[in-house]
PDB file of C-alpha atoms and ligand atoms in Angstrom:
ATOM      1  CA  UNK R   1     -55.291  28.385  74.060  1.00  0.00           C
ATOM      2  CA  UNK R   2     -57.271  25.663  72.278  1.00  0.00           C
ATOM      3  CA  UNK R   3     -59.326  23.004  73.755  1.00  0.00           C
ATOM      4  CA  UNK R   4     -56.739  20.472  75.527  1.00  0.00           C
ATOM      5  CA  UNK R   5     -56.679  16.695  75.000  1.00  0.00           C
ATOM      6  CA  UNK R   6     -57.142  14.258  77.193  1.00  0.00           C
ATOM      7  CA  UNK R   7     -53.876  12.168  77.273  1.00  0.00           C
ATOM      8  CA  UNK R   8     -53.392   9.173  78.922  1.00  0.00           C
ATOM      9  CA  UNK R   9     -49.980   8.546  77.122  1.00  0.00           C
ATOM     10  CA  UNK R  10     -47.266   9.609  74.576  1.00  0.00           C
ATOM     11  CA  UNK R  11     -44.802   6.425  73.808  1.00  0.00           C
ATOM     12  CA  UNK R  12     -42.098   5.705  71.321  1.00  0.00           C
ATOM     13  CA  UNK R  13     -40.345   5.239  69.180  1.00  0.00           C
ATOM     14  CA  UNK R  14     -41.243   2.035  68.667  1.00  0.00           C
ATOM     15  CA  UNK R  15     -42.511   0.750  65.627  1.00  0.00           C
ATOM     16  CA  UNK R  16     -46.326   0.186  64.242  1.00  0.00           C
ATOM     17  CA  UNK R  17     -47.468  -3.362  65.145  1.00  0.00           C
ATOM     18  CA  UNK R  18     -50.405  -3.603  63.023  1.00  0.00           C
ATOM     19  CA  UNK R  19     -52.115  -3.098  60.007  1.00  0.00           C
ATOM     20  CA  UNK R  20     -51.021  -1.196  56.951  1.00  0.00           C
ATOM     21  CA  UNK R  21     -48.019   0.810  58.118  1.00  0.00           C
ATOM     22  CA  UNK R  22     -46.638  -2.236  60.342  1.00  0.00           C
ATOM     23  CA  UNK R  23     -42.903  -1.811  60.726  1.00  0.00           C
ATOM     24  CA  UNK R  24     -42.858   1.494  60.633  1.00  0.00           C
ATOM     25  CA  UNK R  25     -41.108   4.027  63.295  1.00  0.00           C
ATOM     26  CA  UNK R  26     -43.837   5.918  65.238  1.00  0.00           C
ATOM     27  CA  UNK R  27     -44.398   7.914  68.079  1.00  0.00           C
ATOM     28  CA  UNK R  28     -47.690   7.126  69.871  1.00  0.00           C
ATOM     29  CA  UNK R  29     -50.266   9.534  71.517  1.00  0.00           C
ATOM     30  CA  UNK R  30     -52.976   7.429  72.936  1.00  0.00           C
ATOM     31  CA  UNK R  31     -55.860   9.378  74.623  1.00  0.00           C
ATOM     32  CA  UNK R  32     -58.525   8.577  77.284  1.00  0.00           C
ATOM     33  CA  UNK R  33     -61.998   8.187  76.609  1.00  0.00           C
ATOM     34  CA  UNK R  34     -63.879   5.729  74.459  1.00  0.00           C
ATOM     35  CA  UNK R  35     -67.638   5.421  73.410  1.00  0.00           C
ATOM     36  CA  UNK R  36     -67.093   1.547  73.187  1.00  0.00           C
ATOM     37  CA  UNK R  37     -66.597  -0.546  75.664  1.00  0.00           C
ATOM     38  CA  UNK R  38     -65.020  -3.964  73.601  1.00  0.00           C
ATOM     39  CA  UNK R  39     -65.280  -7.240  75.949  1.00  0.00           C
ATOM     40  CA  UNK R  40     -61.736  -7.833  74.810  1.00  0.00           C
ATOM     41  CA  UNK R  41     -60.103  -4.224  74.828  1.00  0.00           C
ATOM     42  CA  UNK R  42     -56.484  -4.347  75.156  1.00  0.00           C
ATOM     43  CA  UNK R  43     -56.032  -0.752  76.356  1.00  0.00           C
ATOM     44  CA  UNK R  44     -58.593  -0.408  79.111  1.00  0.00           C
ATOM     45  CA  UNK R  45     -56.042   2.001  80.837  1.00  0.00           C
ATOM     46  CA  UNK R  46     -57.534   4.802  78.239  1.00  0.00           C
ATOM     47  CA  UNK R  47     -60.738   3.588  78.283  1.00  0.00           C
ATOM     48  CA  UNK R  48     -62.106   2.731  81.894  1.00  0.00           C
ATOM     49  CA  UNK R  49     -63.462   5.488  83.589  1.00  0.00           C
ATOM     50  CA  UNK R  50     -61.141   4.144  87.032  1.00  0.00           C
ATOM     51  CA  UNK R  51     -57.992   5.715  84.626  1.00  0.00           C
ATOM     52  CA  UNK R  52     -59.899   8.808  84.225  1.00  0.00           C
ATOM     53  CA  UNK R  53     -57.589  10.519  86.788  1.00  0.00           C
ATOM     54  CA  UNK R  54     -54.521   9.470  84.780  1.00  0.00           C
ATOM     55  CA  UNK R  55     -55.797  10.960  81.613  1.00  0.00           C
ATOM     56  CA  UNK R  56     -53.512  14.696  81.040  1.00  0.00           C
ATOM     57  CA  UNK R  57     -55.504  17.839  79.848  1.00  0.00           C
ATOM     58  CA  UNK R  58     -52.734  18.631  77.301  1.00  0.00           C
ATOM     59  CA  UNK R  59     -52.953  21.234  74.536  1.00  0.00           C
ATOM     60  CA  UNK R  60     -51.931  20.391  71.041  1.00  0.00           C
ATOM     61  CA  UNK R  61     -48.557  22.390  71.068  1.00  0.00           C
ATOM     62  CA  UNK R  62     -47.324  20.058  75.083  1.00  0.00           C
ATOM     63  CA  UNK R  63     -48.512  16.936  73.325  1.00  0.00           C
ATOM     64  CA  UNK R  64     -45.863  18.481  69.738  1.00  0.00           C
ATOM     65  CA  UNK R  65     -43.170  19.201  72.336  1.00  0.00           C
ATOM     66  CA  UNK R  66     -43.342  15.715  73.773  1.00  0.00           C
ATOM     67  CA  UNK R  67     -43.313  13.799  70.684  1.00  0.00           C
ATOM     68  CA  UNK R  68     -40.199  15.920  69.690  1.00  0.00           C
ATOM     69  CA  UNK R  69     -38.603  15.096  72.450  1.00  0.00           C
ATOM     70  CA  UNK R  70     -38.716  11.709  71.973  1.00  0.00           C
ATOM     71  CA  UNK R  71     -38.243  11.781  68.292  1.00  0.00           C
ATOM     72  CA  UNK R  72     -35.108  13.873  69.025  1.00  0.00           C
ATOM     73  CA  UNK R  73     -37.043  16.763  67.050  1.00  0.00           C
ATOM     74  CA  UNK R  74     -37.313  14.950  63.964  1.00  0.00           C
ATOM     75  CA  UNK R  75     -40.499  15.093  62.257  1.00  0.00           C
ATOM     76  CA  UNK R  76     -41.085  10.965  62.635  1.00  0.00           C
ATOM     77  CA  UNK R  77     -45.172   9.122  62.088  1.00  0.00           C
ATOM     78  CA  UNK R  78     -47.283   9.794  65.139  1.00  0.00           C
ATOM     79  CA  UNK R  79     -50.147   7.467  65.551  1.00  0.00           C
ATOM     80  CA  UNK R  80     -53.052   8.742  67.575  1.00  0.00           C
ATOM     81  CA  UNK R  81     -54.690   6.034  69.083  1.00  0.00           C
ATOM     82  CA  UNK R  82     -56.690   5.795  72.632  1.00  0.00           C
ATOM     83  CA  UNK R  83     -59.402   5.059  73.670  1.00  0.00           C
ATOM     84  CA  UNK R  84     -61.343   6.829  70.180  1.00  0.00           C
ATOM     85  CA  UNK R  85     -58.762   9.821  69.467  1.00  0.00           C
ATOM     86  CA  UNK R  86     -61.896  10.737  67.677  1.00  0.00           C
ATOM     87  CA  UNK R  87     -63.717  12.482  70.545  1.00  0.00           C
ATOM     88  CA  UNK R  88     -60.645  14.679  71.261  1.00  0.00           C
ATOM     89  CA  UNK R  89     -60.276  17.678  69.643  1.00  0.00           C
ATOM     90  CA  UNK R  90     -57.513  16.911  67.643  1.00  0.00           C
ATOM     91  CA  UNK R  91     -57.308  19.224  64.583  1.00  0.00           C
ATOM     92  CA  UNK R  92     -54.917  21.918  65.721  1.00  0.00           C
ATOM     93  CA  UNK R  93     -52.208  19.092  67.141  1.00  0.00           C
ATOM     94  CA  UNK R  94     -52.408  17.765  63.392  1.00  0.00           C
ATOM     95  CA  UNK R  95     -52.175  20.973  61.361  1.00  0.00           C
ATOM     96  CA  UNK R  96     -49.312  22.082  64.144  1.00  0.00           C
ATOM     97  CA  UNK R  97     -47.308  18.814  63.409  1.00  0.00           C
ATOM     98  CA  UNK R  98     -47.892  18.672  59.943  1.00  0.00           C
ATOM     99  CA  UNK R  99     -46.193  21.909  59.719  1.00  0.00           C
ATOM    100  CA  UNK R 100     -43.332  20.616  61.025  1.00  0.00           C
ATOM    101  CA  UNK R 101     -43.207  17.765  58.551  1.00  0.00           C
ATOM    102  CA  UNK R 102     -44.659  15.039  61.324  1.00  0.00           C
ATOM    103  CA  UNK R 103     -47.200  12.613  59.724  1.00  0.00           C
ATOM    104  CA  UNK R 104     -50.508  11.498  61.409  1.00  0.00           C
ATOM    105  CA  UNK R 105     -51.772   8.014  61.080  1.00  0.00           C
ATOM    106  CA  UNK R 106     -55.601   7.845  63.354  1.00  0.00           C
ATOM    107  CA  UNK R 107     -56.975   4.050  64.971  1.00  0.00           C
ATOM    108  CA  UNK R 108     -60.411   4.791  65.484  1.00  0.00           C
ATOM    109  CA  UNK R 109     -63.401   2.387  65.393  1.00  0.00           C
ATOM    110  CA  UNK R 110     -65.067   4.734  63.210  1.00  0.00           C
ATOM    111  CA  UNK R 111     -68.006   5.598  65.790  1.00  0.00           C
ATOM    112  CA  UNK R 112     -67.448   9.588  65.341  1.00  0.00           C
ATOM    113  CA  UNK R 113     -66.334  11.187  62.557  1.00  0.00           C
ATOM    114  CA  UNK R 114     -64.510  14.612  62.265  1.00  0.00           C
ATOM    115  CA  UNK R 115     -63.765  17.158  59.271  1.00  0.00           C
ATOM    116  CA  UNK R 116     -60.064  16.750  60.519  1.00  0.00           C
ATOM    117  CA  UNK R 117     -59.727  13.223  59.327  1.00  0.00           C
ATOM    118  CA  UNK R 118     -59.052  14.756  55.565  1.00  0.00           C
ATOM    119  CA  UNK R 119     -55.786  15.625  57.179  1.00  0.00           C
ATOM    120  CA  UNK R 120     -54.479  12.588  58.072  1.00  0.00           C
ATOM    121  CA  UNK R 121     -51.899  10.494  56.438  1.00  0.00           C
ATOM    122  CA  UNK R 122     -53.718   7.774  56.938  1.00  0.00           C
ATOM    123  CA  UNK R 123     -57.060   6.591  58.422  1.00  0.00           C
ATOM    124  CA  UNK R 124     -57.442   2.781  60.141  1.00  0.00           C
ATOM    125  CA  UNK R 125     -61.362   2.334  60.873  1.00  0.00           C
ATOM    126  CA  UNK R 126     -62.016  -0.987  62.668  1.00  0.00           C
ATOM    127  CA  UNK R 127     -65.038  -1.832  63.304  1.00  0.00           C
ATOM    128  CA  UNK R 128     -65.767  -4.021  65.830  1.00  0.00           C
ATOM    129  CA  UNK R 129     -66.928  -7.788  65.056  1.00  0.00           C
ATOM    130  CA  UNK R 130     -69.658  -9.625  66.796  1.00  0.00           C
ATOM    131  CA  UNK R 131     -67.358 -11.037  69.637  1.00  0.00           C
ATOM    132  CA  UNK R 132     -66.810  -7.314  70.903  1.00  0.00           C
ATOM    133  CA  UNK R 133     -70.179  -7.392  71.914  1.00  0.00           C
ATOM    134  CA  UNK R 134     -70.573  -3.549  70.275  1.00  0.00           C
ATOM    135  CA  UNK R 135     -73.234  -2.765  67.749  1.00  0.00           C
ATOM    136  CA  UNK R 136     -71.756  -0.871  64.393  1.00  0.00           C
ATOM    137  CA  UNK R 137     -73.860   2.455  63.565  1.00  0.00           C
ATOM    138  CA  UNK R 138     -72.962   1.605  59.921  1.00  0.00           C
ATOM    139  CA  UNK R 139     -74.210   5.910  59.259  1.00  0.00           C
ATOM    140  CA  UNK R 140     -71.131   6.849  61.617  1.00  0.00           C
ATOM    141  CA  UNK R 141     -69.088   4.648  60.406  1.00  0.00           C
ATOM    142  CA  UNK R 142     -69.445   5.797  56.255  1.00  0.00           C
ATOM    143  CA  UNK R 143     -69.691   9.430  58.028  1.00  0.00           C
ATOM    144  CA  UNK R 144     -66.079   8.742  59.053  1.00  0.00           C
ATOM    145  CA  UNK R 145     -65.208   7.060  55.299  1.00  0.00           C
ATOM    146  CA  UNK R 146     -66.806  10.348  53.738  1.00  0.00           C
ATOM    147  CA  UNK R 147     -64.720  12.662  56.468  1.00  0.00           C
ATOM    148  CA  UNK R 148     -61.303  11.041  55.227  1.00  0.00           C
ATOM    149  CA  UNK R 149     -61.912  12.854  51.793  1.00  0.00           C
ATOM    150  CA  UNK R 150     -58.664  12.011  50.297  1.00  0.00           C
ATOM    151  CA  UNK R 151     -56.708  10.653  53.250  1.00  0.00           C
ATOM    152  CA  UNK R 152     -55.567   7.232  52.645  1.00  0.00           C
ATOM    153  CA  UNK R 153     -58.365   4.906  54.633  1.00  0.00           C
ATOM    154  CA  UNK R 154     -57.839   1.322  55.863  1.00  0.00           C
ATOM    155  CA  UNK R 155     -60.281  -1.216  57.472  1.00  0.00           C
ATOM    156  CA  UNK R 156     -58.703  -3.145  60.054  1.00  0.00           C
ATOM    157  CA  UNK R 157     -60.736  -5.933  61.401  1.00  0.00           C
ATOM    158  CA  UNK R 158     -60.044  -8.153  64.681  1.00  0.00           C
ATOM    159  CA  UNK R 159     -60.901 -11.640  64.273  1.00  0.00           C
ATOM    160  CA  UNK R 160     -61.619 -14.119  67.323  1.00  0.00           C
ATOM    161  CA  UNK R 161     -63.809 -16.797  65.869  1.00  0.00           C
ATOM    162  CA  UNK R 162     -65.814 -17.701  62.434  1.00  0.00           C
ATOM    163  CA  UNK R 163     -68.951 -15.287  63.498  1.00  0.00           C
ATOM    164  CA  UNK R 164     -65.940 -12.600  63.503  1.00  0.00           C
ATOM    165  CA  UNK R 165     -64.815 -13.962  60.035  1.00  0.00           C
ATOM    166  CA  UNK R 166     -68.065 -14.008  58.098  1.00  0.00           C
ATOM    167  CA  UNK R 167     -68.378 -10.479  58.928  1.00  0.00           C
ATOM    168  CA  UNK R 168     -65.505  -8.970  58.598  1.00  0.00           C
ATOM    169  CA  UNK R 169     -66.200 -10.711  54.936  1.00  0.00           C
ATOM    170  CA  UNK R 170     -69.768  -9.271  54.617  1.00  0.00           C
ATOM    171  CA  UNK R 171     -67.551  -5.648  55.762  1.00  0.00           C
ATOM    172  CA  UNK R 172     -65.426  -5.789  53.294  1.00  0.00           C
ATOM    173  CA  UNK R 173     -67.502  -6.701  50.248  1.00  0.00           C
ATOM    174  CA  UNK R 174     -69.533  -3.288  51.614  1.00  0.00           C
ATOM    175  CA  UNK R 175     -66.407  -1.230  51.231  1.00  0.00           C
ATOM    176  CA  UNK R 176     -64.886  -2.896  48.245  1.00  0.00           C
ATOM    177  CA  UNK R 177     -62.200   0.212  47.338  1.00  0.00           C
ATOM    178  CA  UNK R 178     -61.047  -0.312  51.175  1.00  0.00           C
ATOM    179  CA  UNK R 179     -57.930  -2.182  51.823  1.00  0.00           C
ATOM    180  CA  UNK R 180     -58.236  -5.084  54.610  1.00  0.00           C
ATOM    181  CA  UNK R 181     -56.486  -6.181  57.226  1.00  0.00           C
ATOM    182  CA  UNK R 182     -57.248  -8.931  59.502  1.00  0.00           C
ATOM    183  CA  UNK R 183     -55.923  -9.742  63.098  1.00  0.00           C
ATOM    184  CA  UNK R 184     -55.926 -12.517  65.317  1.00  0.00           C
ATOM    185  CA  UNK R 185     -57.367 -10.955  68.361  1.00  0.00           C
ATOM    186  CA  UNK R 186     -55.455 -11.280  72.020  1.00  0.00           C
ATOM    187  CA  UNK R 187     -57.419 -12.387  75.067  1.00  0.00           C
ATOM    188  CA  UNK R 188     -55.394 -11.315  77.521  1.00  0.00           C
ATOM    189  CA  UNK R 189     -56.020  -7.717  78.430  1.00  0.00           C
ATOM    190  CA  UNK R 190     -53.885  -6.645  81.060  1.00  0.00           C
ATOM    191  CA  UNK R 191     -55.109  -6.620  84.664  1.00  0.00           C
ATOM    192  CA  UNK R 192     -55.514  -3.181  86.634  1.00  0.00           C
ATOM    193  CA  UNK R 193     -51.684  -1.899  87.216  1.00  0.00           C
ATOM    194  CA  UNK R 194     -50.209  -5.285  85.576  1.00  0.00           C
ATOM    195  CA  UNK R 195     -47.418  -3.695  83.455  1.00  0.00           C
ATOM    196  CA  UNK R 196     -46.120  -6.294  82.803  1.00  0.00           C
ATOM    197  CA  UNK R 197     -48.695  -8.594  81.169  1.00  0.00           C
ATOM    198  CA  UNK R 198     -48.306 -11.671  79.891  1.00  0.00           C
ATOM    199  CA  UNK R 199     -50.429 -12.858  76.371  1.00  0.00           C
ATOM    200  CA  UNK R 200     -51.273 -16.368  75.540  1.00  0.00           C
ATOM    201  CA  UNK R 201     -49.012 -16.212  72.862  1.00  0.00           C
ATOM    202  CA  UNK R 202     -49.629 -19.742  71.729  1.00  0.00           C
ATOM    203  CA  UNK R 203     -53.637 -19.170  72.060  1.00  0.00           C
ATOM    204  CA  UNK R 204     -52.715 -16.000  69.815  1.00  0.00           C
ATOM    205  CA  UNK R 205     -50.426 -18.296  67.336  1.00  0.00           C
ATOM    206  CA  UNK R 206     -53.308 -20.653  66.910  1.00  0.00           C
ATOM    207  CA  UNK R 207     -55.601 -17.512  65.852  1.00  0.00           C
ATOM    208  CA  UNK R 208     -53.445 -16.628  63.535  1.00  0.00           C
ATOM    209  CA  UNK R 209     -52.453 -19.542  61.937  1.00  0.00           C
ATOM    210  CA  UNK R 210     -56.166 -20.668  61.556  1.00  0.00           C
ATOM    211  CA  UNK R 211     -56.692 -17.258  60.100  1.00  0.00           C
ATOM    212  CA  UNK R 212     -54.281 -18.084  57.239  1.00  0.00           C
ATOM    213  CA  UNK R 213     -55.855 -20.729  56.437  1.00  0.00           C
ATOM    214  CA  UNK R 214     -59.487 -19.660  56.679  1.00  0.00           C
ATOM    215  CA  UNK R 215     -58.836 -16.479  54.129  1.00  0.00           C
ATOM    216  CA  UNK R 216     -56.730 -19.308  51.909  1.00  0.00           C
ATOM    217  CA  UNK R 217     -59.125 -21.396  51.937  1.00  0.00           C
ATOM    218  CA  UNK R 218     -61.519 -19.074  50.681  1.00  0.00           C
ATOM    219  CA  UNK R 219     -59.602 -17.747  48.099  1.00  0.00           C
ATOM    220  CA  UNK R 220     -60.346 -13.943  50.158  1.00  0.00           C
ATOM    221  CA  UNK R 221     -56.780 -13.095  47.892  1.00  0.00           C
ATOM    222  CA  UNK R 222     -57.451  -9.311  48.671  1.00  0.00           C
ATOM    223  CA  UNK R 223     -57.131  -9.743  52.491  1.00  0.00           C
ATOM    224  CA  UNK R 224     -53.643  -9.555  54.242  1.00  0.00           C
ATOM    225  CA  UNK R 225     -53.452 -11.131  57.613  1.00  0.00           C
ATOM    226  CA  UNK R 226     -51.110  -9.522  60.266  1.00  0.00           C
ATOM    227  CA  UNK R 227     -49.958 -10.707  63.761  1.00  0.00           C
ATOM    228  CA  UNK R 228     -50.105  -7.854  66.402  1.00  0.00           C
ATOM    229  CA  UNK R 229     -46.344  -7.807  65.984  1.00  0.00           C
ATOM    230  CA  UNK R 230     -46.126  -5.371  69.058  1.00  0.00           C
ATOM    231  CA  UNK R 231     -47.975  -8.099  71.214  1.00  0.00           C
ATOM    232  CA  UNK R 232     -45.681 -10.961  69.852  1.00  0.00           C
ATOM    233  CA  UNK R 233     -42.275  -9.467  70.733  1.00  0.00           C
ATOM    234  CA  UNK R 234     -42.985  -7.511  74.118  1.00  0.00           C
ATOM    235  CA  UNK R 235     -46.598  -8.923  75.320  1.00  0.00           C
ATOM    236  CA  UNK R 236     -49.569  -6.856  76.021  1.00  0.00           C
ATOM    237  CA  UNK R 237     -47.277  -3.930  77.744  1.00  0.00           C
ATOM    238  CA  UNK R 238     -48.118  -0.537  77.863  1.00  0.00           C
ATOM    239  CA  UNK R 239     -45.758   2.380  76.390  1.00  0.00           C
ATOM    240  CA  UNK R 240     -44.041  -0.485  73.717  1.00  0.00           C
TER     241      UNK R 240
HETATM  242  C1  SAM U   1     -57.016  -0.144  71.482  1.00  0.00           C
HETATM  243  S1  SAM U   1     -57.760   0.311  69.945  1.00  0.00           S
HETATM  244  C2  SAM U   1     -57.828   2.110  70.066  1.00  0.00           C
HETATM  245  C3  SAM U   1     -58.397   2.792  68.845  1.00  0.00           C
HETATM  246  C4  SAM U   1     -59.889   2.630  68.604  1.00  0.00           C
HETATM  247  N1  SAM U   1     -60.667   2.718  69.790  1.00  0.00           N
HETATM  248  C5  SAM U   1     -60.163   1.333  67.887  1.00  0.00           C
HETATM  249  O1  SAM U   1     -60.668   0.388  68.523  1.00  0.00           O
HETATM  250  O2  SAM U   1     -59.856   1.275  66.698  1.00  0.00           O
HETATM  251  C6  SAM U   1     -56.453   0.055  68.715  1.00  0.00           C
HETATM  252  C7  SAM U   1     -56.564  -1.224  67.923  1.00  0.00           C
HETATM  253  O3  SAM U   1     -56.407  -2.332  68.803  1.00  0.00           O
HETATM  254  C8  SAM U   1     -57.330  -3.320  68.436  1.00  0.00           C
HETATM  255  N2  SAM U   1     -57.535  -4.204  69.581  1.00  0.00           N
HETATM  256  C9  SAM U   1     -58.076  -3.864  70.776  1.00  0.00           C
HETATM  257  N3  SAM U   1     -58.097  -4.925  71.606  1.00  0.00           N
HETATM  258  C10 SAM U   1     -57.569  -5.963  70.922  1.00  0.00           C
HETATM  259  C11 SAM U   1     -57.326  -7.339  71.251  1.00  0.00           C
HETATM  260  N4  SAM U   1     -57.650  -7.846  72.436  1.00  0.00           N
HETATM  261  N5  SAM U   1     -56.734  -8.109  70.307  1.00  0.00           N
HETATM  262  C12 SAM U   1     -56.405  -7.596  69.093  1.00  0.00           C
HETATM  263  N6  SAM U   1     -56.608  -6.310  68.733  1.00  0.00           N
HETATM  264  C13 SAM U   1     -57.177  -5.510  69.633  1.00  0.00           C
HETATM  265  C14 SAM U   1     -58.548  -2.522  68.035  1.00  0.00           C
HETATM  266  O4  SAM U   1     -59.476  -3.269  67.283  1.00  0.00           O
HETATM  267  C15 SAM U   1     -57.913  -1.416  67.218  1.00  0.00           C
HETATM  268  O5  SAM U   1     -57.718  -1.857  65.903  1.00  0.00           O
HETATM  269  N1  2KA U   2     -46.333  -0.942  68.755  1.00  0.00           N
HETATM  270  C1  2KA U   2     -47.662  -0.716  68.852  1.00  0.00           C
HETATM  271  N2  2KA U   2     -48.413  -0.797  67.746  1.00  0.00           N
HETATM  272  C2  2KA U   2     -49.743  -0.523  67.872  1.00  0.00           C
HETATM  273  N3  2KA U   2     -50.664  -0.476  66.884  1.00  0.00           N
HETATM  274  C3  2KA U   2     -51.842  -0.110  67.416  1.00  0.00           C
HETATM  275  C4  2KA U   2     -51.695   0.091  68.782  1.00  0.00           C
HETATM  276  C5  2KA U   2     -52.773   0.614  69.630  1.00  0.00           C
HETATM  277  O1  2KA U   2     -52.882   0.246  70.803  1.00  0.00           O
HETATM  278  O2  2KA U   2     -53.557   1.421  69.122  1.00  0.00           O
HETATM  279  C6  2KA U   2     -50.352  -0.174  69.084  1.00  0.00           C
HETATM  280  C7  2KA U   2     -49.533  -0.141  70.265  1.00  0.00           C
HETATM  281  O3  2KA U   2     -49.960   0.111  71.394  1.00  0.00           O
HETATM  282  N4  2KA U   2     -48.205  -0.411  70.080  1.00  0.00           N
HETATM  283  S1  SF4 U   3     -63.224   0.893  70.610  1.00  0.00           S
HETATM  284 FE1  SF4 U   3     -61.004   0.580  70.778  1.00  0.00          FE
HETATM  285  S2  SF4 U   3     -60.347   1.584  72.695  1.00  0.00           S
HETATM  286 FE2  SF4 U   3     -62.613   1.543  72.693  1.00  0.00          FE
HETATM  287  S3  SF4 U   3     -63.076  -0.263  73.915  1.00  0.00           S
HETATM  288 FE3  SF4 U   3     -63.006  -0.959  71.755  1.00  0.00          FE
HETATM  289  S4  SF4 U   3     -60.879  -1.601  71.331  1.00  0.00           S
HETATM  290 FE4  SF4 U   3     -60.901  -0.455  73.273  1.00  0.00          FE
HETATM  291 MG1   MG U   4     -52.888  -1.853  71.330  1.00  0.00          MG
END
């Protein structure tokens, strides 16, 4: 036995709705616990201490069978999300599942870093802009860049407003070898046991659009902009 993880869901397929691997057909494993508490969190079901009770003590080879089962045992992406996945011990799920030809993509905010990042697929650090009212520990964060070794490593910024923007400009001209992603942020996190949440789509639409523009208008040609496609077609629901 290994050290479980704390599990607050496994979900899918569905596809990626953000960021580099958008599109693609994953299985999610989203765990409970964060460091952070973001003022606009869109998954306070794995971070809020009131879900604690709903978070599983799985170990790594339960959490396998379940994402097989859904896959229909075929070795599919699984995204580990939460929460940070990074305060679960998740080493032995990801050298288990890469065995079986499953490949690991990690969200993390890039607060804790672990030797087990090197074996990811792929690494999305998103550190969290001024209107998240979080603090970046910027020696955590290029722990977590330095961790990743050779694993493929993204930035993925959330943008609300222009004090979001400017950084997430001053961030990337930091990391310059890091690709960039930018997304309008969603203000609607779902209420308590609301499953079925509804976003301000057009509020989001609006972000988004003035996004474009923003990064057009300042020529920021390395940037790609992405909708939370997830959020657009089903809402802010859990499990899609
Ligand atoms: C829920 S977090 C979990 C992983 C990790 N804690 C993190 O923040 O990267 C997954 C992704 O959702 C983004 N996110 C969270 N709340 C959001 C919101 N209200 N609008 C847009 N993106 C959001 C985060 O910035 C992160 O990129
Ligand atoms: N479809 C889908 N794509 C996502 N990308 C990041 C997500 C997350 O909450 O970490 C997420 C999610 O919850 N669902
Ligand atoms: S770091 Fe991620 S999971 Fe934690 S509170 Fe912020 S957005 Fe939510
Ligand atoms: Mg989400």
């Amino acid at each position: 036995m290994t050290d479980p993880i704390r599990v607050s869901e496994i979900f899918g397929p569905t596809i990626q709705g953000e960021g580099a691997l958008i599109g693609q057909p994953t299985v999610f494993v989203r765990t409970g616990g964060c460091d952070y508490r973001c003022s606009w969190c869109d998954s306070l079901h794995a971070v809020d201490a009131d879900y604690r009770h709903t978070w599983a003590p799985m170990q790594p080879g339960t959490v396998l069978a379940e994402v097989a089962r859904l896959s229909g045992d075929r070795p599919i992406l699984v995204t580990l999300s939460g929460g940070n996945p990074a305060i679960q011990p998740l080493g032995p799920l990801i050298e288990m599942g890469r065995a079986q030809g499953y490949r690991f993509a990690m969200e993390t905010q890039g607060s804790v870093a672990r030797d087990w990042f090197a074996e990811l697929d792929m690494l999305v650090l998103s550190p969290k802009p001024p209107s998240s009212g979080m603090a970046v520990d910027w020696a955590a964060f290029e722990a977590c860049i330095a961790a990743a070794g050779g694993a493929q490593t993204v930035l993925k910024i959330v943008i609300f407003d222009e004090a979001d923007y400017l950084w997430a400009r001053e961030v990337a001209a930091r990391y310059p070898t890091l690709p960039v992603y930018l997304q309008p942020g969603n203000h609607t996190p779902p209420p308590p046991g609301d499953d079925a949440a509804s976003v301000d789509q057009a509020g989001v639409d609006a972000r988004m659009r003035w996004l474009v523009e923003r990064v057009v208008a300042d020529g920021w040609f390395a940037a790609t902009v992405l909708p939370q496609l997830h959020v657009t077609l089903w809402g802010n629901r859990r499990g899609v």
